Amino acid sequence: MNKFSWYEAKSVEDALQQVNSTVSKELYQATNKAAVFKSGGIDVFDWVKEGLLQPKKVINIRNIPGLDKINFDSKKGLRIGSNVTLAELASNPEIKTNYLALHQAVNHAATPQLRNVSTLGGNIAQRNRCWYFRSAEHECLRKGGYLCYAHHPENGENENHAIIDNGSCVSVHASSISTALMAHNATVVIADSEGKKKEVSMDDFFVSTSKDVSKENILEAKELITEIVLPAPTKNTKSAYIKQVERESYDWSLGDVAVVVEVSGNNTCRSASIVLGAAAPVPYRSMEAQQAIEDKTINAANAAVAAKAAMAIAQPLAKNSYKVPLFEATIKQAILEIS
Ligand SMILES: Cc1cc2nc3c(=O)[nH]c(=O)nc-3n(C[C@H](O)[C@H](O)[C@H](O)COP(=O)(O)OP(=O)(O)OC[C@H]3O[C@@H](n4cnc5c(N)ncnc54)[C@H](O)[C@@H]3O)c2cc1C
Ligand code: SF4
């Protein structure tokens, strides 16, 4: 591990002022002159330990006062500070009552030990877990190279990779919590070094590979996430989240699904928000599934139609065709859980 200096940021403004022209815009572009923000540090220090990142300065944003609050108002909704830990989210009773899909997603992410350390801001800003991306020896497309090693039809190890939007980089986003946040129509509050704040939807926070293969989100070097905001649920809002993994105790997602619906008295779906995780390079809103279930009774037949509609556009790679039936079963099950 290389030597780096440590800066303890006292405020959002202070952290952003520490960012100078040498800050790493993307983790992998970092040189030994770069500075990097660190919240929980789980992902940042994985990069340092693997030799993929040699920062000169680590700016610790973890102890900035005010970024560790959870505020729920039944009319205004939920505001979560970017430094709130996953453990704090998992044990929050208002989140369990009002945002069940988020509660379930957080409880199925990582391990209890990791959840004690990981923050929500760091979770949604973490980079993907493609093994080639995480190997210093593979200068792949996402790292400015010319090849996607995972995409190779014979040698590509692509069993965990994308089945949708997989024309160039075929990685999947690592944050399974973002699947639920996007389904709950969350927004991300971002502060910049000029003291301005903007609020963007989760749908716009993530960047598709067709737009820019080097990025997974819109964050610029001199920007910090300060909050994640969820709209207030109505009395008819119901939600569910299911994650499929290889190892039950803890694991990265093979495929996860979050469903948030407005249901009328006769069990009819009035509006649906359905998001798939580990299906595409960023969390994927399935307009196909949403349209198929809207204005329909929530039952097994209609849930199966919605699941089939979602997977009609899937184009599996050589080693991940198992994900198509996995998603079909999981989407159907998640829709039925809210009936
Ligand atoms: C074995 C293992 C299993 C895991 N399983 C899951 C899982 O199933 N689901 C899941 O969702 N996650 C999972 N994770 C991810 C983990 O829970 C953390 O959320 C994640 O690694 C990063 O959180 P962090 O707070 O440590 O971020 P850090 O490592 O501190 O930061 C990550 C990135 O975000 C940037 N950053 C941090 N905070 C901000 C901010 N406020 N504004 C702008 N940029 C910021 C940093 O500069 C860095 O680029 C797993 C991790 C491990 C190691
Ligand atoms: S899937 Fe993406 S991150 Fe993985 S090797 Fe291909 S280009 Fe790189």
Tab-separated table of C-alpha atoms and ligand atoms in Angstrom:
chain	number	residue	atom	x	y	z
A	1	MET	CA	0.000	0.000	0.000
A	2	ASN	CA	1.336	3.463	-0.873
A	3	LYS	CA	1.648	6.299	1.648
A	4	PHE	CA	-1.058	8.933	1.606
A	5	SER	CA	-2.017	11.937	3.696
A	6	TRP	CA	-5.295	11.999	5.588
A	7	TYR	CA	-7.581	15.017	5.664
A	8	GLU	CA	-10.437	15.118	8.168
A	9	ALA	CA	-13.178	17.177	6.462
A	10	LYS	CA	-15.151	19.412	8.844
A	11	SER	CA	-17.996	20.298	6.492
A	12	VAL	CA	-19.237	19.620	2.955
A	13	GLU	CA	-17.684	22.953	1.837
A	14	ASP	CA	-14.396	22.066	3.536
A	15	ALA	CA	-14.298	18.647	1.820
A	16	LEU	CA	-15.024	20.180	-1.573
A	17	GLN	CA	-12.377	22.866	-1.061
A	18	GLN	CA	-9.804	20.147	-0.494
A	19	VAL	CA	-10.507	18.875	-3.973
A	20	ASN	CA	-8.066	20.384	-6.388
A	21	SER	CA	-7.282	19.686	-10.002
A	22	THR	CA	-5.467	16.482	-9.092
A	23	VAL	CA	-8.519	14.760	-7.669
A	24	SER	CA	-9.368	11.464	-9.309
A	25	LYS	CA	-12.451	11.909	-11.432
A	26	GLU	CA	-12.835	8.163	-11.602
A	27	LEU	CA	-11.153	5.808	-9.155
A	28	TYR	CA	-9.224	3.908	-11.773
A	29	GLN	CA	-7.823	7.072	-13.336
A	30	ALA	CA	-6.154	7.953	-10.071
A	31	THR	CA	-2.439	8.482	-10.056
A	32	ASN	CA	-0.200	8.837	-7.036
A	33	LYS	CA	-1.038	12.551	-7.133
A	34	ALA	CA	-4.753	12.033	-6.720
A	35	ALA	CA	-7.083	12.725	-3.817
A	36	VAL	CA	-10.145	10.633	-3.083
A	37	PHE	CA	-13.228	10.985	-0.878
A	38	LYS	CA	-13.709	8.225	1.666
A	39	SER	CA	-16.903	7.566	3.625
A	40	GLY	CA	-17.111	3.990	4.985
A	41	GLY	CA	-13.930	3.198	3.073
A	42	ILE	CA	-14.930	-0.365	2.118
A	43	ASP	CA	-14.689	0.178	-1.632
A	44	VAL	CA	-12.002	2.892	-1.593
A	45	PHE	CA	-9.559	0.765	0.399
A	46	ASP	CA	-10.301	-2.349	-1.664
A	47	TRP	CA	-8.936	-0.321	-4.580
A	48	VAL	CA	-5.886	0.815	-2.633
A	49	LYS	CA	-5.138	-2.741	-1.407
A	50	GLU	CA	-5.425	-4.138	-4.935
A	51	GLY	CA	-2.940	-1.548	-6.209
A	52	LEU	CA	-5.568	0.005	-8.480
A	53	LEU	CA	-5.537	3.302	-6.614
A	54	GLN	CA	-2.563	5.166	-5.177
A	55	PRO	CA	-4.051	8.326	-3.725
A	56	LYS	CA	-1.801	11.041	-2.408
A	57	LYS	CA	-4.589	12.349	-0.212
A	58	VAL	CA	-7.628	10.659	1.358
A	59	ILE	CA	-10.359	13.136	2.322
A	60	ASN	CA	-12.387	11.573	5.119
A	61	ILE	CA	-15.985	12.759	4.793
A	62	ARG	CA	-17.312	10.180	7.268
A	63	ASN	CA	-17.375	12.537	10.271
A	64	ILE	CA	-18.914	15.609	8.633
A	65	PRO	CA	-21.630	16.770	11.064
A	66	GLY	CA	-25.221	16.620	9.808
A	67	LEU	CA	-24.807	13.956	7.121
A	68	ASP	CA	-25.786	11.141	9.478
A	69	LYS	CA	-29.471	11.911	9.983
A	70	ILE	CA	-32.642	10.036	8.981
A	71	ASN	CA	-35.780	12.203	8.881
A	72	PHE	CA	-39.234	10.873	8.068
A	73	ASP	CA	-42.317	13.050	7.603
A	74	SER	CA	-45.540	11.350	6.524
A	75	LYS	CA	-46.325	14.250	4.121
A	76	LYS	CA	-42.838	15.204	2.889
A	77	GLY	CA	-41.241	11.755	2.785
A	78	LEU	CA	-37.870	10.403	3.882
A	79	ARG	CA	-34.489	12.189	3.891
A	80	ILE	CA	-31.395	10.062	4.469
A	81	GLY	CA	-27.991	11.716	5.011
A	82	SER	CA	-25.257	10.272	2.818
A	83	ASN	CA	-23.232	9.124	5.851
A	84	VAL	CA	-26.051	7.080	7.386
A	85	THR	CA	-24.821	3.494	7.665
A	86	LEU	CA	-26.627	0.527	6.173
A	87	ALA	CA	-27.033	-0.863	9.715
A	88	GLU	CA	-28.844	2.313	10.811
A	89	LEU	CA	-31.152	2.044	7.797
A	90	ALA	CA	-31.779	-1.645	8.446
A	91	SER	CA	-32.971	-1.038	12.004
A	92	ASN	CA	-35.066	2.081	11.337
A	93	PRO	CA	-38.745	1.298	12.157
A	94	GLU	CA	-40.179	4.074	9.928
A	95	ILE	CA	-38.324	2.698	6.907
A	96	LYS	CA	-39.622	-0.802	7.668
A	97	THR	CA	-43.210	0.476	7.898
A	98	ASN	CA	-43.217	2.918	4.980
A	99	TYR	CA	-40.513	1.711	2.564
A	100	LEU	CA	-40.515	-2.070	2.861
A	101	ALA	CA	-38.546	-2.707	-0.355
A	102	LEU	CA	-35.706	-0.472	0.889
A	103	HIS	CA	-35.791	-2.173	4.301
A	104	GLN	CA	-35.553	-5.604	2.663
A	105	ALA	CA	-32.788	-4.518	0.251
A	106	VAL	CA	-30.615	-3.087	3.026
A	107	ASN	CA	-31.073	-6.178	5.173
A	108	HIS	CA	-29.916	-8.403	2.301
A	109	ALA	CA	-26.866	-6.302	1.385
A	110	ALA	CA	-23.382	-7.434	2.444
A	111	THR	CA	-22.821	-8.705	6.025
A	112	PRO	CA	-23.781	-7.245	9.435
A	113	GLN	CA	-20.140	-6.194	9.929
A	114	LEU	CA	-19.992	-4.448	6.548
A	115	ARG	CA	-23.372	-2.796	7.125
A	116	ASN	CA	-22.008	-1.259	10.340
A	117	VAL	CA	-19.349	0.545	8.304
A	118	SER	CA	-20.836	1.113	4.846
A	119	THR	CA	-22.660	4.374	4.198
A	120	LEU	CA	-25.550	4.958	1.815
A	121	GLY	CA	-23.631	7.617	-0.183
A	122	GLY	CA	-20.675	5.259	-0.622
A	123	ASN	CA	-22.989	2.406	-1.508
A	124	ILE	CA	-24.642	4.129	-4.457
A	125	ALA	CA	-21.304	5.599	-5.636
A	126	GLN	CA	-19.325	2.319	-5.413
A	127	ARG	CA	-17.877	0.898	-8.645
A	128	ASN	CA	-18.863	-2.389	-10.266
A	129	ARG	CA	-17.429	-5.752	-9.183
A	130	CYS	CA	-16.481	-7.205	-12.571
A	131	TRP	CA	-13.389	-9.308	-11.817
A	132	TYR	CA	-11.531	-7.918	-14.826
A	133	PHE	CA	-12.302	-4.342	-13.745
A	134	ARG	CA	-10.916	-5.172	-10.305
A	135	SER	CA	-7.719	-6.670	-11.706
A	136	ALA	CA	-4.747	-4.363	-12.220
A	137	GLU	CA	-3.668	-6.671	-15.058
A	138	HIS	CA	-6.748	-6.103	-17.220
A	139	GLU	CA	-6.916	-2.715	-18.912
A	140	CYS	CA	-10.494	-3.214	-20.087
A	141	LEU	CA	-12.924	-0.943	-21.943
A	142	ARG	CA	-14.178	0.703	-18.756
A	143	LYS	CA	-10.612	1.560	-17.780
A	144	GLY	CA	-9.791	3.190	-21.107
A	145	GLY	CA	-8.678	0.017	-22.913
A	146	TYR	CA	-10.112	-1.463	-26.104
A	147	LEU	CA	-11.440	-4.840	-24.955
A	148	CYS	CA	-14.254	-6.107	-22.789
A	149	TYR	CA	-12.691	-9.323	-21.458
A	150	ALA	CA	-16.009	-10.530	-20.049
A	151	HIS	CA	-17.771	-10.195	-23.402
A	152	HIS	CA	-15.443	-12.627	-25.198
A	153	PRO	CA	-17.729	-15.442	-26.515
A	154	GLU	CA	-15.342	-18.310	-25.625
A	155	ASN	CA	-13.047	-17.102	-22.843
A	156	GLY	CA	-15.161	-14.428	-21.194
A	157	GLU	CA	-16.060	-15.219	-17.573
A	158	ASN	CA	-19.466	-13.571	-17.761
A	159	GLU	CA	-21.741	-15.661	-15.546
A	160	ASN	CA	-22.517	-12.726	-13.217
A	161	HIS	CA	-22.779	-10.114	-15.960
A	162	ALA	CA	-25.528	-8.196	-17.770
A	163	ILE	CA	-28.342	-9.644	-19.879
A	164	ILE	CA	-29.841	-6.255	-20.815
A	165	ASP	CA	-28.074	-3.249	-22.425
A	166	ASN	CA	-24.953	-5.360	-22.805
A	167	GLY	CA	-23.610	-4.055	-26.093
A	168	SER	CA	-20.261	-2.778	-24.768
A	169	CYS	CA	-19.238	-3.109	-21.099
A	170	VAL	CA	-21.343	-5.956	-19.683
A	171	SER	CA	-20.722	-5.337	-15.964
A	172	VAL	CA	-23.627	-5.004	-13.535
A	173	HIS	CA	-23.928	-2.294	-10.903
A	174	ALA	CA	-22.791	-3.417	-7.447
A	175	SER	CA	-25.386	-1.547	-5.392
A	176	SER	CA	-28.384	-3.787	-4.808
A	177	ILE	CA	-29.777	-1.074	-2.507
A	178	SER	CA	-30.070	1.210	-5.538
A	179	THR	CA	-32.568	-1.247	-7.048
A	180	ALA	CA	-34.967	-0.488	-4.189
A	181	LEU	CA	-34.142	3.239	-4.061
A	182	MET	CA	-34.928	3.624	-7.767
A	183	ALA	CA	-38.193	1.677	-7.405
A	184	HIS	CA	-39.189	4.026	-4.556
A	185	ASN	CA	-38.504	6.930	-6.983
A	186	ALA	CA	-35.691	8.315	-4.826
A	187	THR	CA	-33.659	11.398	-5.712
A	188	VAL	CA	-30.020	12.185	-4.941
A	189	VAL	CA	-28.966	15.592	-3.560
A	190	ILE	CA	-25.521	16.619	-4.816
A	191	ALA	CA	-23.476	19.610	-3.572
A	192	ASP	CA	-20.730	21.251	-5.637
A	193	SER	CA	-17.698	23.348	-4.731
A	194	GLU	CA	-19.485	26.599	-5.593
A	195	GLY	CA	-22.020	26.000	-2.845
A	196	LYS	CA	-24.821	24.984	-5.217
A	197	LYS	CA	-27.044	21.945	-4.729
A	198	LYS	CA	-28.952	19.936	-7.316
A	199	GLU	CA	-31.420	17.072	-6.915
A	200	VAL	CA	-31.518	14.337	-9.554
A	201	SER	CA	-33.672	11.240	-9.817
A	202	MET	CA	-31.979	7.864	-9.347
A	203	ASP	CA	-32.890	7.178	-12.989
A	204	ASP	CA	-30.726	10.158	-14.023
A	205	PHE	CA	-27.983	9.584	-11.432
A	206	PHE	CA	-26.714	6.455	-13.179
A	207	VAL	CA	-24.972	6.656	-16.557
A	208	SER	CA	-25.584	4.064	-19.267
A	209	THR	CA	-22.605	2.558	-21.073
A	210	SER	CA	-23.882	3.957	-24.374
A	211	LYS	CA	-23.531	7.477	-22.913
A	212	ASP	CA	-20.115	7.078	-21.269
A	213	VAL	CA	-18.515	3.688	-20.653
A	214	SER	CA	-15.992	5.160	-18.201
A	215	LYS	CA	-18.653	6.311	-15.717
A	216	GLU	CA	-21.351	4.617	-13.693
A	217	ASN	CA	-22.899	7.788	-12.269
A	218	ILE	CA	-23.013	11.491	-13.034
A	219	LEU	CA	-20.812	12.618	-10.121
A	220	GLU	CA	-18.053	15.036	-11.084
A	221	ALA	CA	-14.788	15.352	-9.170
A	222	LYS	CA	-15.906	18.393	-7.198
A	223	GLU	CA	-19.293	17.030	-6.165
A	224	LEU	CA	-20.518	15.273	-3.027
A	225	ILE	CA	-23.748	13.408	-2.339
A	226	THR	CA	-25.331	14.934	0.760
A	227	GLU	CA	-28.741	13.225	0.911
A	228	ILE	CA	-30.999	10.638	-0.660
A	229	VAL	CA	-34.682	11.618	-0.633
A	230	LEU	CA	-37.731	9.339	-1.004
A	231	PRO	CA	-41.238	10.645	-1.680
A	232	ALA	CA	-43.942	10.046	0.930
A	233	PRO	CA	-45.922	6.854	0.360
A	234	THR	CA	-49.724	6.999	0.147
A	235	LYS	CA	-51.935	4.632	2.126
A	236	ASN	CA	-52.213	2.516	-1.049
A	237	THR	CA	-48.465	2.184	-1.657
A	238	LYS	CA	-47.079	-1.335	-1.283
A	239	SER	CA	-43.590	-2.601	-2.000
A	240	ALA	CA	-41.418	-5.711	-2.034
A	241	TYR	CA	-37.796	-6.613	-2.779
A	242	ILE	CA	-36.212	-9.997	-3.534
A	243	LYS	CA	-32.524	-10.751	-4.110
A	244	GLN	CA	-31.150	-14.000	-5.540
A	245	VAL	CA	-27.656	-15.040	-4.454
A	246	GLU	CA	-25.412	-18.060	-4.803
A	247	ARG	CA	-24.513	-18.138	-1.098
A	248	GLU	CA	-27.371	-17.455	1.314
A	249	SER	CA	-25.349	-15.984	4.225
A	250	TYR	CA	-24.160	-12.993	2.173
A	251	ASP	CA	-23.303	-12.443	-1.446
A	252	TRP	CA	-23.431	-10.033	-4.347
A	253	SER	CA	-26.679	-10.151	-6.290
A	254	LEU	CA	-27.163	-12.551	-9.193
A	255	GLY	CA	-30.462	-10.787	-9.838
A	256	ASP	CA	-32.644	-8.649	-7.598
A	257	VAL	CA	-36.039	-7.061	-8.097
A	258	ALA	CA	-37.857	-4.200	-6.361
A	259	VAL	CA	-41.543	-3.513	-6.945
A	260	VAL	CA	-43.436	-0.461	-5.649
A	261	VAL	CA	-47.108	-0.180	-6.602
A	262	GLU	CA	-50.209	1.848	-5.924
A	263	VAL	CA	-53.000	-0.652	-5.367
A	264	SER	CA	-56.733	0.091	-5.397
A	265	GLY	CA	-59.309	-1.630	-3.156
A	266	ASN	CA	-60.026	-4.526	-5.510
A	267	ASN	CA	-56.337	-5.481	-5.733
A	268	THR	CA	-55.840	-3.646	-9.019
A	269	CYS	CA	-52.438	-2.151	-9.781
A	270	ARG	CA	-52.935	1.571	-10.495
A	271	SER	CA	-49.258	2.386	-11.072
A	272	ALA	CA	-46.093	0.319	-10.855
A	273	SER	CA	-42.395	1.016	-10.421
A	274	ILE	CA	-40.366	-2.123	-11.182
A	275	VAL	CA	-36.562	-2.120	-11.118
A	276	LEU	CA	-34.097	-4.944	-11.808
A	277	GLY	CA	-30.635	-5.110	-10.236
A	278	ALA	CA	-27.688	-7.090	-11.674
A	279	ALA	CA	-29.513	-7.263	-15.021
A	280	ALA	CA	-27.820	-4.333	-16.785
A	281	PRO	CA	-24.746	-2.125	-16.255
A	282	VAL	CA	-26.888	0.210	-14.113
A	283	PRO	CA	-30.105	-0.503	-12.178
A	284	TYR	CA	-32.735	-1.138	-14.850
A	285	ARG	CA	-36.284	0.227	-14.739
A	286	SER	CA	-38.420	-2.294	-16.611
A	287	MET	CA	-40.970	-0.168	-18.475
A	288	GLU	CA	-42.105	-3.428	-20.112
A	289	ALA	CA	-43.059	-5.029	-16.774
A	290	GLN	CA	-44.598	-1.801	-15.478
A	291	GLN	CA	-46.848	-1.402	-18.524
A	292	ALA	CA	-47.847	-5.073	-18.437
A	293	ILE	CA	-49.104	-4.972	-14.826
A	294	GLU	CA	-50.617	-1.467	-14.693
A	295	ASP	CA	-54.450	-1.438	-14.518
A	296	LYS	CA	-54.477	-5.233	-14.079
A	297	THR	CA	-55.525	-7.338	-11.114
A	298	ILE	CA	-52.507	-8.506	-9.194
A	299	ASN	CA	-52.619	-12.276	-9.572
A	300	ALA	CA	-50.286	-15.071	-10.663
A	301	ALA	CA	-51.306	-14.973	-14.337
A	302	ASN	CA	-50.805	-11.212	-14.713
A	303	ALA	CA	-47.567	-11.259	-12.697
A	304	ALA	CA	-46.224	-13.975	-15.036
A	305	VAL	CA	-47.136	-11.863	-18.094
A	306	ALA	CA	-45.262	-8.867	-16.620
A	307	ALA	CA	-42.214	-11.028	-15.859
A	308	LYS	CA	-42.178	-12.418	-19.413
A	309	ALA	CA	-42.529	-8.895	-20.837
A	310	ALA	CA	-39.502	-7.754	-18.805
A	311	MET	CA	-37.353	-10.583	-20.103
A	312	ALA	CA	-38.464	-10.364	-23.751
A	313	ILE	CA	-35.604	-7.894	-24.403
A	314	ALA	CA	-32.911	-9.954	-22.601
A	315	GLN	CA	-29.852	-10.995	-24.598
A	316	PRO	CA	-27.863	-13.334	-22.381
A	317	LEU	CA	-24.137	-13.867	-22.831
A	318	ALA	CA	-22.459	-17.270	-23.253
A	319	LYS	CA	-22.536	-18.152	-19.538
A	320	ASN	CA	-25.463	-16.282	-18.013
A	321	SER	CA	-28.629	-17.472	-19.762
A	322	TYR	CA	-29.738	-18.835	-16.347
A	323	LYS	CA	-30.536	-15.212	-15.428
A	324	VAL	CA	-33.571	-15.106	-17.749
A	325	PRO	CA	-35.662	-17.722	-15.867
A	326	LEU	CA	-34.205	-16.428	-12.584
A	327	PHE	CA	-35.537	-12.925	-13.273
A	328	GLU	CA	-38.859	-14.241	-14.610
A	329	ALA	CA	-39.452	-16.161	-11.381
A	330	THR	CA	-38.230	-13.308	-9.151
A	331	ILE	CA	-40.289	-10.569	-10.845
A	332	LYS	CA	-43.406	-12.738	-10.607
A	333	GLN	CA	-42.738	-13.537	-6.949
A	334	ALA	CA	-42.038	-9.890	-6.039
A	335	ILE	CA	-45.294	-8.720	-7.670
A	336	LEU	CA	-47.261	-11.421	-5.866
A	337	GLU	CA	-45.716	-10.485	-2.515
A	338	ILE	CA	-47.495	-7.133	-2.629
A	339	SER	CA	-50.944	-8.572	-3.393
B	1	LIG	C1	-18.022	-8.680	0.576
B	1	LIG	C2	-18.905	-7.510	0.238
B	1	LIG	C3	-20.232	-7.736	-0.045
B	1	LIG	C4	-21.064	-6.653	-0.374
B	1	LIG	N1	-22.354	-6.912	-0.712
B	1	LIG	C5	-23.163	-5.888	-1.101
B	1	LIG	C6	-24.499	-6.146	-1.519
B	1	LIG	O1	-24.987	-7.273	-1.523
B	1	LIG	N2	-25.245	-5.078	-1.905
B	1	LIG	C7	-24.775	-3.801	-1.909
B	1	LIG	O2	-25.509	-2.877	-2.267
B	1	LIG	N3	-23.510	-3.532	-1.514
B	1	LIG	C8	-22.700	-4.536	-1.107
B	1	LIG	N4	-21.411	-4.278	-0.719
B	1	LIG	C9	-20.958	-2.865	-0.728
B	1	LIG	C10	-20.760	-2.262	0.664
B	1	LIG	O3	-21.874	-2.519	1.462
B	1	LIG	C11	-20.501	-0.728	0.642
B	1	LIG	O4	-21.720	-0.037	0.497
B	1	LIG	C12	-19.658	-0.225	-0.447
B	1	LIG	O5	-18.521	-1.057	-0.564
B	1	LIG	C13	-19.195	1.226	-0.265
B	1	LIG	O6	-19.637	1.909	0.879
B	1	LIG	P1	-18.645	2.818	1.721
B	1	LIG	O7	-19.442	3.709	2.602
B	1	LIG	O8	-17.600	1.985	2.373
B	1	LIG	O9	-17.999	3.723	0.557
B	1	LIG	P2	-16.487	4.164	0.261
B	1	LIG	O10	-15.644	2.986	-0.002
B	1	LIG	O11	-16.011	5.115	1.304
B	1	LIG	O12	-16.738	4.987	-1.079
B	1	LIG	C14	-17.132	4.336	-2.278
B	1	LIG	C15	-17.078	5.356	-3.430
B	1	LIG	O13	-18.029	6.378	-3.235
B	1	LIG	C16	-17.423	7.667	-3.138
B	1	LIG	N5	-18.201	8.365	-2.113
B	1	LIG	C17	-18.460	7.942	-0.852
B	1	LIG	N6	-19.312	8.794	-0.252
B	1	LIG	C18	-19.579	9.767	-1.153
B	1	LIG	C19	-20.388	10.943	-1.130
B	1	LIG	N7	-21.097	11.290	-0.041
B	1	LIG	N8	-20.427	11.718	-2.239
B	1	LIG	C20	-19.731	11.378	-3.350
B	1	LIG	N9	-18.950	10.280	-3.435
B	1	LIG	C21	-18.879	9.493	-2.345
B	1	LIG	C22	-15.958	7.392	-2.772
B	1	LIG	O14	-15.091	8.419	-3.190
B	1	LIG	C23	-15.731	6.094	-3.533
B	1	LIG	O15	-15.502	6.387	-4.877
B	1	LIG	C24	-20.557	-5.314	-0.369
B	1	LIG	C25	-19.201	-5.091	-0.060
B	1	LIG	C26	-18.384	-6.171	0.226
B	1	LIG	C27	-16.932	-5.890	0.514
B	2	SF4	S1	-17.626	-6.062	-18.300
B	2	SF4	FE1	-16.976	-3.903	-18.253
B	2	SF4	S2	-15.703	-3.815	-16.463
B	2	SF4	FE2	-15.807	-5.997	-17.061
B	2	SF4	S3	-14.151	-6.401	-18.497
B	2	SF4	FE3	-15.883	-5.768	-19.711
B	2	SF4	S4	-15.565	-3.549	-19.962
B	2	SF4	FE4	-14.361	-4.168	-18.207
